[in-house]
């Protein structure tokens, strides 16, 4: 089997593992071409020869296959596509994952293969709309890829999962079935090793077995939609000539019920096709009802009076009637009225059929599947001459007072060669017989440069217990009555999309390794690209005498740039396996900037009911959307009537985490970012007689030799964490306590230290013990974690 030069060059550019291809030879390779494959047994040699000769695998260097090397997720996307014969659209330039870009010099080549895997339902990403192309492929991820490729997803879910702590809960069915099908096997220690990175040797042998068992045509692949194709088609309304130079096009039409009858609204675009400015033609705009009645609409008092050359303007019209009977609007009429003669003469300029385009306000429903897409469908805004394309990417539920608010994140893409501004539109939440119009969170204009992608967010507040079933895309229009100071806002629409299914919001995340970088949504502006984010610890803390407990997460921000960068202002929450969300509160910190090459620690406290017995959660980092409405005291006094603008938070990163246990070895204990070694300690007591009462008071002294150091190059806040030394009598009664900071001028330092508990008791207590706690200050008081107990 021979390879063409173009295939070899493409493969060489794709991965480093193909770098050893002999460009001039054009001869298919085998295991004999690699020195580290010379000792393969006969069975393994067959597998390696098959995968190498098929062009699926190659070496990492001249004569070196890289048997024990790792492969990242981008590289494996191409391997999986080749194994299962998936269709690949090489023309794709944009991805459904925010961290996959054709411009990425390291992994951009894999974009079409990654999209191919998604269309075949072999992957749903890594979390927070990301794929993590540079991440390693773990054994449990590999098992999931292969089982899905063999169309055995349902079988894996029905399989009794392995009882193996090295495998994440979500992957246990995959691991079990993968071993049953002999795709993979356990390690020498008897465990599957699900969280460990798969070696190239394991990738070759498991891929070979999967390819042998694969039935061509068994994978149902969703058709790939080119990035320049709009999936929701509205069918724009035609234009109608009013004069030789002016064309009219209906943009939006409203017929909605009011308390006293009906309201009609019309947004009309007029285009000047000439090379000079023209005035708005004289006409009356009327609507015709299904019963034959014709109603005249009034023009908004702020409608423009002229149109610039080769330009388009939007005009607004409205009317209200007290008719109770139900009917439909069927036609939009432009009428030229000559009232200079008697009787006045009317000339029909244009007649537009509109029955299928009229929006029925809160009673409107969309049932046409061409107009109501699934979650994530691509759409444009009807009636807008804009290149921008949109798709919903994330939805979270928060509370505004007692009412739930849905925050819908929409990705905007500008495929044009010129800059474009997001037009005035919003989303409404549709429930059975109810509609809840939302607001765009971003108050200022959003402009996208050519090829740019951004997020916009919409907040839809509903009533308690409301069950939404869809979101409708609405264009906003204003009508200003004669003499009024504020306009009436009305909305029209024609398209929408359904809520995400559970599988689209509950991404199966691999277990997170403490200290590793967390992938942050590349479209988020909340974290500088040169700032690395990592979770250093998350642990349970005690709350004395309370019915709740506290989880404390320590996030490290590392500055990889050569300049000072402010600490990101992020929110955080943890989500239990049954979907309960616990909001985190960031501890107040005096550390505001991160120095080049160093890190800063930020702490988040999560208050959790004492009944919560889960130990695994999804940790989400949140970006604040909108403006926090709290102004300064001076501004509040200057503008006492100004209302606070709500702020909302959307996830930009998420990882699965397990609550850690105390790291302690002998007389050493660690609590990030500190490590404390207590070389020695001694507890003594002193009696002092009161000259007036002749009674005795007892003071206790703790002497200890300490070695305190930071385990990382970070700037820690003096206020958190601290060490608490609590003196207790033989019955557990607290006799006294002292708290010390670990950074700052008054910190507890290495060396011989003495702590005095003055007049702690009026009787001699024995035996005495001193408990040492890590203490973190939270808005609900101090939370503490026992590090060690010292006994005399």
mmCIF file of C-alpha atoms in Angstrom, residues 380-676:
data_model
loop_
_atom_site.group_PDB
_atom_site.id
_atom_site.type_symbol
_atom_site.label_atom_id
_atom_site.label_comp_id
_atom_site.label_asym_id
_atom_site.label_seq_id
_atom_site.Cartn_x
_atom_site.Cartn_y
_atom_site.Cartn_z
ATOM 1 C CA UNK A 380 -30.158 34.904 11.989
ATOM 2 C CA UNK A 381 -32.514 37.698 13.046
ATOM 3 C CA UNK A 382 -35.483 37.956 10.644
ATOM 4 C CA UNK A 383 -35.788 41.310 8.934
ATOM 5 C CA UNK A 384 -32.201 42.352 9.691
ATOM 6 C CA UNK A 385 -29.674 42.942 6.938
ATOM 7 C CA UNK A 386 -26.868 41.538 9.072
ATOM 8 C CA UNK A 387 -24.250 38.813 8.491
ATOM 9 C CA UNK A 388 -24.225 37.800 12.167
ATOM 10 C CA UNK A 389 -25.175 34.237 13.106
ATOM 11 C CA UNK A 390 -26.331 33.052 16.485
ATOM 12 C CA UNK A 391 -26.666 29.843 18.480
ATOM 13 C CA UNK A 392 -27.617 29.197 22.105
ATOM 14 C CA UNK A 393 -24.725 27.596 23.992
ATOM 15 C CA UNK A 394 -25.547 27.619 27.710
ATOM 16 C CA UNK A 395 -28.449 28.051 30.113
ATOM 17 C CA UNK A 396 -28.358 28.572 33.870
ATOM 18 C CA UNK A 397 -31.139 29.169 36.372
ATOM 19 C CA UNK A 398 -30.743 31.817 39.069
ATOM 20 C CA UNK A 399 -33.139 33.739 41.283
ATOM 21 C CA UNK A 400 -34.197 37.372 41.230
ATOM 22 C CA UNK A 401 -35.904 37.697 44.582
ATOM 23 C CA UNK A 402 -38.259 34.726 44.797
ATOM 24 C CA UNK A 403 -38.673 34.411 41.021
ATOM 25 C CA UNK A 404 -36.458 32.172 38.865
ATOM 26 C CA UNK A 405 -34.421 33.827 36.123
ATOM 27 C CA UNK A 406 -33.069 31.862 33.172
ATOM 28 C CA UNK A 407 -29.764 33.165 31.810
ATOM 29 C CA UNK A 408 -29.397 32.078 28.178
ATOM 30 C CA UNK A 409 -25.940 32.484 26.674
ATOM 31 C CA UNK A 410 -25.882 32.980 22.896
ATOM 32 C CA UNK A 411 -22.758 32.768 20.761
ATOM 33 C CA UNK A 412 -22.511 35.372 17.997
ATOM 34 C CA UNK A 413 -20.279 34.742 14.973
ATOM 35 C CA UNK A 414 -19.365 37.305 12.319
ATOM 36 C CA UNK A 415 -18.369 35.415 9.131
ATOM 37 C CA UNK A 416 -18.263 38.629 7.074
ATOM 38 C CA UNK A 417 -15.255 40.664 5.998
ATOM 39 C CA UNK A 418 -16.562 43.794 7.723
ATOM 40 C CA UNK A 419 -17.537 44.739 11.275
ATOM 41 C CA UNK A 420 -21.165 44.297 12.345
ATOM 42 C CA UNK A 421 -23.261 45.384 15.345
ATOM 43 C CA UNK A 422 -25.680 43.070 17.144
ATOM 44 C CA UNK A 423 -29.174 44.423 16.382
ATOM 45 C CA UNK A 424 -31.925 45.112 18.891
ATOM 46 C CA UNK A 425 -33.468 41.745 19.754
ATOM 47 C CA UNK A 426 -34.230 39.697 22.827
ATOM 48 C CA UNK A 427 -35.530 36.276 23.873
ATOM 49 C CA UNK A 428 -38.841 35.362 25.463
ATOM 50 C CA UNK A 429 -39.466 32.242 27.519
ATOM 51 C CA UNK A 430 -42.495 30.295 26.338
ATOM 52 C CA UNK A 431 -44.627 28.336 28.782
ATOM 53 C CA UNK A 432 -48.057 26.776 28.348
ATOM 54 C CA UNK A 433 -50.278 29.788 27.611
ATOM 55 C CA UNK A 434 -47.697 32.265 28.967
ATOM 56 C CA UNK A 435 -44.839 34.283 27.565
ATOM 57 C CA UNK A 436 -42.063 36.004 29.529
ATOM 58 C CA UNK A 437 -40.083 38.617 27.614
ATOM 59 C CA UNK A 438 -36.443 38.828 28.658
ATOM 60 C CA UNK A 439 -33.771 41.502 28.535
ATOM 61 C CA UNK A 440 -30.319 41.461 27.065
ATOM 62 C CA UNK A 441 -27.816 41.651 29.903
ATOM 63 C CA UNK A 442 -25.246 43.661 27.940
ATOM 64 C CA UNK A 443 -26.452 47.256 28.007
ATOM 65 C CA UNK A 444 -23.965 48.752 25.543
ATOM 66 C CA UNK A 445 -23.615 48.010 21.842
ATOM 67 C CA UNK A 446 -21.886 44.766 20.903
ATOM 68 C CA UNK A 447 -19.697 45.044 17.803
ATOM 69 C CA UNK A 448 -17.936 42.085 16.177
ATOM 70 C CA UNK A 449 -14.942 42.469 13.904
ATOM 71 C CA UNK A 450 -14.556 40.216 10.853
ATOM 72 C CA UNK A 451 -14.271 36.559 11.909
ATOM 73 C CA UNK A 452 -14.812 37.412 15.582
ATOM 74 C CA UNK A 453 -16.961 35.434 18.029
ATOM 75 C CA UNK A 454 -18.559 36.767 21.207
ATOM 76 C CA UNK A 455 -21.200 35.862 23.755
ATOM 77 C CA UNK A 456 -24.316 37.837 24.544
ATOM 78 C CA UNK A 457 -26.644 36.935 27.407
ATOM 79 C CA UNK A 458 -30.370 37.213 28.012
ATOM 80 C CA UNK A 459 -32.160 37.188 31.367
ATOM 81 C CA UNK A 460 -35.724 35.833 31.351
ATOM 82 C CA UNK A 461 -37.513 36.085 34.689
ATOM 83 C CA UNK A 462 -40.561 33.837 35.111
ATOM 84 C CA UNK A 463 -42.994 33.084 37.902
ATOM 85 C CA UNK A 464 -42.277 30.353 40.472
ATOM 86 C CA UNK A 465 -43.055 26.819 39.228
ATOM 87 C CA UNK A 466 -43.228 27.966 35.596
ATOM 88 C CA UNK A 467 -42.141 25.237 33.176
ATOM 89 C CA UNK A 468 -40.626 26.746 30.035
ATOM 90 C CA UNK A 469 -40.634 24.725 26.815
ATOM 91 C CA UNK A 470 -39.001 27.067 24.279
ATOM 92 C CA UNK A 471 -37.317 30.421 23.730
ATOM 93 C CA UNK A 472 -38.566 32.739 20.994
ATOM 94 C CA UNK A 473 -36.371 35.289 19.208
ATOM 95 C CA UNK A 474 -38.051 38.704 19.308
ATOM 96 C CA UNK A 475 -37.191 41.966 17.557
ATOM 97 C CA UNK A 476 -37.851 45.066 19.615
ATOM 98 C CA UNK A 477 -39.581 48.165 18.225
ATOM 99 C CA UNK A 478 -40.571 51.539 19.725
ATOM 100 C CA UNK A 479 -43.631 53.683 19.079
ATOM 101 C CA UNK A 480 -43.783 57.246 20.409
ATOM 102 C CA UNK A 481 -47.228 58.775 20.747
ATOM 103 C CA UNK A 482 -47.696 62.423 19.848
ATOM 104 C CA UNK A 483 -46.830 64.507 22.923
ATOM 105 C CA UNK A 484 -45.453 61.542 24.916
ATOM 106 C CA UNK A 485 -41.941 61.551 26.409
ATOM 107 C CA UNK A 486 -41.389 57.790 26.599
ATOM 108 C CA UNK A 487 -42.051 55.299 23.780
ATOM 109 C CA UNK A 488 -44.180 52.167 23.903
ATOM 110 C CA UNK A 489 -42.075 49.063 23.278
ATOM 111 C CA UNK A 490 -43.523 46.155 21.352
ATOM 112 C CA UNK A 491 -42.054 42.935 20.003
ATOM 113 C CA UNK A 492 -42.442 40.815 16.904
ATOM 114 C CA UNK A 493 -40.993 37.395 16.139
ATOM 115 C CA UNK A 494 -41.013 34.429 13.808
ATOM 116 C CA UNK A 495 -38.397 31.920 14.993
ATOM 117 C CA UNK A 496 -37.343 30.141 18.197
ATOM 118 C CA UNK A 497 -35.554 27.150 19.676
ATOM 119 C CA UNK A 498 -36.334 24.534 22.277
ATOM 120 C CA UNK A 499 -34.796 24.184 25.730
ATOM 121 C CA UNK A 500 -31.703 21.986 25.978
ATOM 122 C CA UNK A 501 -32.171 18.337 26.785
ATOM 123 C CA UNK A 502 -30.580 16.993 29.971
ATOM 124 C CA UNK A 503 -27.763 15.436 27.930
ATOM 125 C CA UNK A 504 -26.935 18.875 26.515
ATOM 126 C CA UNK A 505 -26.504 20.501 29.924
ATOM 127 C CA UNK A 506 -25.055 17.617 31.971
ATOM 128 C CA UNK A 507 -21.697 16.992 30.349
ATOM 129 C CA UNK A 508 -19.830 13.889 31.531
ATOM 130 C CA UNK A 509 -16.636 15.382 32.887
ATOM 131 C CA UNK A 510 -13.541 13.364 33.707
ATOM 132 C CA UNK A 511 -12.185 13.529 37.220
ATOM 133 C CA UNK A 512 -10.044 16.571 37.829
ATOM 134 C CA UNK A 513 -6.467 16.306 39.050
ATOM 135 C CA UNK A 514 -5.786 18.864 41.787
ATOM 136 C CA UNK A 515 -3.275 21.481 40.688
ATOM 137 C CA UNK A 516 -3.726 20.952 36.954
ATOM 138 C CA UNK A 517 -4.774 23.918 34.765
ATOM 139 C CA UNK A 518 -8.514 24.331 34.298
ATOM 140 C CA UNK A 519 -9.701 24.959 30.741
ATOM 141 C CA UNK A 520 -11.463 28.342 30.611
ATOM 142 C CA UNK A 521 -13.875 29.240 27.821
ATOM 143 C CA UNK A 522 -11.716 30.993 25.246
ATOM 144 C CA UNK A 523 -14.480 33.509 24.425
ATOM 145 C CA UNK A 524 -14.693 34.705 28.002
ATOM 146 C CA UNK A 525 -13.086 38.055 28.731
ATOM 147 C CA UNK A 526 -13.037 37.497 32.496
ATOM 148 C CA UNK A 527 -9.632 35.763 32.573
ATOM 149 C CA UNK A 528 -6.538 37.073 30.825
ATOM 150 C CA UNK A 529 -5.233 34.469 28.322
ATOM 151 C CA UNK A 530 -1.855 34.665 30.112
ATOM 152 C CA UNK A 531 -3.464 33.779 33.446
ATOM 153 C CA UNK A 532 -3.472 30.097 34.379
ATOM 154 C CA UNK A 533 -6.279 28.905 36.655
ATOM 155 C CA UNK A 534 -5.975 25.822 38.871
ATOM 156 C CA UNK A 535 -7.804 24.384 41.862
ATOM 157 C CA UNK A 536 -5.308 23.706 44.628
ATOM 158 C CA UNK A 537 -7.644 22.327 47.272
ATOM 159 C CA UNK A 538 -11.285 21.838 48.183
ATOM 160 C CA UNK A 539 -12.126 20.507 51.668
ATOM 161 C CA UNK A 540 -14.837 20.342 54.300
ATOM 162 C CA UNK A 541 -14.599 22.754 57.249
ATOM 163 C CA UNK A 542 -16.490 22.695 60.552
ATOM 164 C CA UNK A 543 -18.994 25.239 61.866
ATOM 165 C CA UNK A 544 -19.348 24.898 65.641
ATOM 166 C CA UNK A 545 -22.936 24.519 66.817
ATOM 167 C CA UNK A 546 -24.403 25.026 63.326
ATOM 168 C CA UNK A 547 -26.632 22.781 61.203
ATOM 169 C CA UNK A 548 -24.587 23.456 58.102
ATOM 170 C CA UNK A 549 -21.047 22.800 56.964
ATOM 171 C CA UNK A 550 -18.683 24.703 54.748
ATOM 172 C CA UNK A 551 -16.643 23.629 51.757
ATOM 173 C CA UNK A 552 -13.619 25.812 51.057
ATOM 174 C CA UNK A 553 -12.004 25.901 47.610
ATOM 175 C CA UNK A 554 -8.610 27.484 47.021
ATOM 176 C CA UNK A 555 -8.056 28.728 43.477
ATOM 177 C CA UNK A 556 -4.598 29.675 42.296
ATOM 178 C CA UNK A 557 -4.158 32.253 39.522
ATOM 179 C CA UNK A 558 -0.698 32.087 37.947
ATOM 180 C CA UNK A 559 0.582 34.958 35.826
ATOM 181 C CA UNK A 560 2.454 33.552 32.808
ATOM 182 C CA UNK A 561 3.081 36.975 31.286
ATOM 183 C CA UNK A 562 5.808 39.556 31.832
ATOM 184 C CA UNK A 563 3.444 42.169 33.256
ATOM 185 C CA UNK A 564 1.337 42.607 36.374
ATOM 186 C CA UNK A 565 -2.237 41.300 35.835
ATOM 187 C CA UNK A 566 -5.204 41.979 38.147
ATOM 188 C CA UNK A 567 -6.721 38.990 39.945
ATOM 189 C CA UNK A 568 -9.794 37.819 37.960
ATOM 190 C CA UNK A 569 -13.139 38.622 39.571
ATOM 191 C CA UNK A 570 -14.919 35.305 39.233
ATOM 192 C CA UNK A 571 -17.797 33.697 41.011
ATOM 193 C CA UNK A 572 -17.979 29.997 41.803
ATOM 194 C CA UNK A 573 -20.525 27.358 42.731
ATOM 195 C CA UNK A 574 -20.597 23.622 43.307
ATOM 196 C CA UNK A 575 -23.309 21.348 41.911
ATOM 197 C CA UNK A 576 -24.220 18.016 43.488
ATOM 198 C CA UNK A 577 -24.988 14.903 41.440
ATOM 199 C CA UNK A 578 -28.736 15.514 41.835
ATOM 200 C CA UNK A 579 -28.449 19.035 40.450
ATOM 201 C CA UNK A 580 -28.516 21.117 43.648
ATOM 202 C CA UNK A 581 -26.358 24.232 43.296
ATOM 203 C CA UNK A 582 -24.524 25.811 46.236
ATOM 204 C CA UNK A 583 -23.247 29.313 45.574
ATOM 205 C CA UNK A 584 -19.745 30.233 46.638
ATOM 206 C CA UNK A 585 -18.768 33.466 48.341
ATOM 207 C CA UNK A 586 -15.298 34.777 47.639
ATOM 208 C CA UNK A 587 -13.343 35.686 50.759
ATOM 209 C CA UNK A 588 -12.271 39.290 51.009
ATOM 210 C CA UNK A 589 -8.628 39.549 50.029
ATOM 211 C CA UNK A 590 -6.062 42.319 50.031
ATOM 212 C CA UNK A 591 -4.283 40.669 47.084
ATOM 213 C CA UNK A 592 -5.481 42.474 43.953
ATOM 214 C CA UNK A 593 -2.673 41.861 41.469
ATOM 215 C CA UNK A 594 -0.592 38.890 40.343
ATOM 216 C CA UNK A 595 3.079 39.516 39.728
ATOM 217 C CA UNK A 596 4.805 38.078 36.647
ATOM 218 C CA UNK A 597 5.769 34.433 37.153
ATOM 219 C CA UNK A 598 3.942 34.239 40.474
ATOM 220 C CA UNK A 599 0.530 33.205 41.697
ATOM 221 C CA UNK A 600 -2.236 34.518 43.944
ATOM 222 C CA UNK A 601 -4.671 32.478 46.009
ATOM 223 C CA UNK A 602 -8.395 33.240 46.163
ATOM 224 C CA UNK A 603 -10.761 31.346 48.478
ATOM 225 C CA UNK A 604 -14.416 30.505 47.984
ATOM 226 C CA UNK A 605 -16.680 29.278 50.778
ATOM 227 C CA UNK A 606 -19.754 27.154 49.974
ATOM 228 C CA UNK A 607 -22.382 26.776 52.680
ATOM 229 C CA UNK A 608 -23.966 23.321 52.471
ATOM 230 C CA UNK A 609 -26.679 21.682 54.622
ATOM 231 C CA UNK A 610 -25.341 19.330 57.248
ATOM 232 C CA UNK A 611 -27.462 16.581 55.668
ATOM 233 C CA UNK A 612 -25.531 16.758 52.403
ATOM 234 C CA UNK A 613 -23.439 13.580 52.381
ATOM 235 C CA UNK A 614 -22.055 13.767 48.837
ATOM 236 C CA UNK A 615 -18.312 14.022 48.488
ATOM 237 C CA UNK A 616 -18.152 14.649 44.732
ATOM 238 C CA UNK A 617 -19.357 17.833 43.046
ATOM 239 C CA UNK A 618 -19.016 19.799 39.838
ATOM 240 C CA UNK A 619 -17.092 23.003 40.512
ATOM 241 C CA UNK A 620 -18.030 25.834 38.161
ATOM 242 C CA UNK A 621 -16.215 29.128 37.719
ATOM 243 C CA UNK A 622 -18.592 31.948 36.816
ATOM 244 C CA UNK A 623 -18.218 35.185 34.908
ATOM 245 C CA UNK A 624 -20.370 38.081 36.023
ATOM 246 C CA UNK A 625 -22.613 39.455 33.274
ATOM 247 C CA UNK A 626 -24.142 42.921 33.465
ATOM 248 C CA UNK A 627 -23.284 45.641 35.936
ATOM 249 C CA UNK A 628 -23.529 45.315 39.666
ATOM 250 C CA UNK A 629 -25.983 48.088 40.422
ATOM 251 C CA UNK A 630 -24.474 49.263 43.679
ATOM 252 C CA UNK A 631 -23.113 52.779 43.160
ATOM 253 C CA UNK A 632 -20.836 54.654 45.515
ATOM 254 C CA UNK A 633 -22.373 56.489 48.449
ATOM 255 C CA UNK A 634 -21.777 59.831 46.727
ATOM 256 C CA UNK A 635 -23.506 58.660 43.542
ATOM 257 C CA UNK A 636 -26.337 57.184 45.578
ATOM 258 C CA UNK A 637 -26.869 60.530 47.289
ATOM 259 C CA UNK A 638 -26.697 62.396 44.009
ATOM 260 C CA UNK A 639 -29.206 60.041 42.339
ATOM 261 C CA UNK A 640 -31.359 58.576 45.100
ATOM 262 C CA UNK A 641 -34.003 57.283 42.676
ATOM 263 C CA UNK A 642 -31.595 55.267 40.545
ATOM 264 C CA UNK A 643 -32.389 51.568 40.724
ATOM 265 C CA UNK A 644 -29.778 48.869 40.944
ATOM 266 C CA UNK A 645 -29.143 46.914 37.777
ATOM 267 C CA UNK A 646 -29.113 43.168 38.418
ATOM 268 C CA UNK A 647 -26.051 41.125 37.640
ATOM 269 C CA UNK A 648 -25.982 37.504 36.553
ATOM 270 C CA UNK A 649 -23.314 34.844 36.312
ATOM 271 C CA UNK A 650 -22.580 32.355 33.556
ATOM 272 C CA UNK A 651 -20.185 29.357 33.691
ATOM 273 C CA UNK A 652 -16.859 29.706 31.892
ATOM 274 C CA UNK A 653 -15.218 26.538 33.267
ATOM 275 C CA UNK A 654 -16.243 23.414 35.153
ATOM 276 C CA UNK A 655 -14.515 20.356 36.559
ATOM 277 C CA UNK A 656 -15.502 17.347 38.622
ATOM 278 C CA UNK A 657 -13.965 17.492 42.093
ATOM 279 C CA UNK A 658 -13.736 15.271 45.151
ATOM 280 C CA UNK A 659 -13.492 16.773 48.622
ATOM 281 C CA UNK A 660 -9.954 16.235 49.891
ATOM 282 C CA UNK A 661 -8.952 14.835 53.238
ATOM 283 C CA UNK A 662 -6.260 16.311 55.474
ATOM 284 C CA UNK A 663 -2.710 15.919 54.259
ATOM 285 C CA UNK A 664 -0.729 15.041 57.403
ATOM 286 C CA UNK A 665 2.362 12.924 57.955
ATOM 287 C CA UNK A 666 3.555 12.599 61.550
ATOM 288 C CA UNK A 667 4.293 16.055 62.902
ATOM 289 C CA UNK A 668 3.883 17.694 59.468
ATOM 290 C CA UNK A 669 0.630 18.968 58.032
ATOM 291 C CA UNK A 670 -0.196 20.907 54.882
ATOM 292 C CA UNK A 671 -2.919 23.391 54.058
ATOM 293 C CA UNK A 672 -2.377 25.287 50.827
ATOM 294 C CA UNK A 673 -0.246 27.289 50.418
ATOM 295 C CA UNK A 674 1.529 26.414 53.694
ATOM 296 C CA UNK A 675 3.359 23.445 55.098
ATOM 297 C CA UNK A 676 4.001 23.337 58.850
#
